[in-house]
Amino acid sequence: METLTKGQRLPLAHLVPDGVLELGVAAQGLALDVACFGLDAAGKLADERYMTFFNQPRTPCGGVEARPGGSGDLAAFALQLGRLPSGIDRLVVTASIDGGGVMSQLQAGHVRLQAGGRELARFAFAGSDFAQEKAVMLLELYRKDGGWRCMAVGQGFNGGLDALVRHFGGEVEPAAPAAAASAVMQAKINLEKRVEREAPQLVSLVKQAGVSLQKVGLSDHRAKVCLCLDISGSMGRLYKEGLVQRFAERILALGCKFDDDGEIDVFLFGKNVHHPAPMALSNCNTYVGQAIQRHPLEGDTRYGAAMQAIRAFYFPDARGGERTRPVAAELPVYVMFVTDGGTSDQATTEKQLRWASNEPIFWQFMGIGKGRKSKSKFLAAFADSDFPFLEKLDELGGRLVDNANYFSVGSPDEHSDAELYDLLMTEYPGWLKLARGHGLLK
């Protein structure tokens, strides 16, 4: 058995040529939660499913599996390195304090490598190695020259799990209590299983939405999602050909990353405004067709009326009326607003957008029209637009914060999934910072 010191590296090819081994973690004096993070080459959590711990005990590939510790170990991980996808470049074993205390209160601990019932190497640590840290990165396995190596780390983090996440290249929201954080993680895991079971066509969409959110530092962000659909008569072909249904599924997938209830709120508007039951995993396959059957296409288009109904639903105290002072909420609302034409209530719409700037609601407008180019700050600005009023809303004055973005497409399926989700995150992250700075988010 080899005794490892901090920073020491150990090639694994000659020790475990088949890449099958077990890691055991022991600690005395403190209650610790142990986890194994699968990171990409940039040191980021490549996929939420590759954080392995007691509530998510197995990676999708089966390359890492959490097991009860044996022979005095607190926890253990069974590794089959050959099963890990090429995108997983490193495995990092961490421990964080469950409850009060700091790492200096540890009496003793170790992380050890085993294979075939034989202990291969051990890295020992103790409270004297740390001070006020709440978490520690213990051991790292990483790819090097076509093989795997192990390094003893022993690096503590004063900020606990939040500091670990930041070290792995992520951004975190204000920390929640450990029990709440565990509940959120479990809810996400349960939702992923529900998507696979109830709406498998959304699996790749949810994954792609997650990639786009990770790019802008919103992997752990939570928000409510609302889809607002134009049901004026001119939208008929888009509904008939299933283009609106498929687009709605893409927004539901975004909702599955922003929240853990597996549903999004839906509003329909033409001459009137309708608020059907939410679009959920259980009813998403035929949702749009059934909604249009209950609420047939109408004449006229009224953005302002729809915006008023949405505001009244999420913030009933103002009833969709004038709001002159900021109001705060725990979660923001992301509204995907879809239309194929202008509105007959422009003045009302402008008032609604100004008043809504005092509420934690972000409005993403998308205009649909034949031959129209995408228009947004994410892409290039074009000289002409088929939606001049939506452009005006995008730059509307008299608002507390810029709470809207606009782009147009020739068809709802014009962009690939990756392009669409990137487009939907063009201005939202910036709005979040402004909203926090103006007291719209708690």
PDB file of C-alpha atoms in Angstrom, residues 115 164 179-180 197 200 223-224 226 229 312 362 426:
ATOM      1  CA  ALA A 115      -9.264  -3.009  -5.887  1.00  0.00           C
ATOM      2  CA  LEU A 164     -16.623  24.178  -4.182  1.00  0.00           C
ATOM      3  CA  ALA A 179     -31.707  20.607   4.113  1.00  0.00           C
ATOM      4  CA  ALA A 180     -33.314  22.900   1.560  1.00  0.00           C
ATOM      5  CA  ARG A 197     -40.778   8.361 -18.172  1.00  0.00           C
ATOM      6  CA  PRO A 200     -39.037  11.181 -23.465  1.00  0.00           C
ATOM      7  CA  ALA A 223     -37.663  30.852 -12.106  1.00  0.00           C
ATOM      8  CA  LYS A 224     -41.283  30.484 -13.135  1.00  0.00           C
ATOM      9  CA  CYS A 226     -44.936  31.384 -18.748  1.00  0.00           C
ATOM     10  CA  LEU A 229     -49.449  32.419 -27.398  1.00  0.00           C
ATOM     11  CA  ALA A 312     -52.531  40.055 -12.398  1.00  0.00           C
ATOM     12  CA  PHE A 362     -38.937  39.432 -17.936  1.00  0.00           C
ATOM     13  CA  THR A 426     -29.418  36.958 -24.661  1.00  0.00           C
TER      14      THR A 426
END
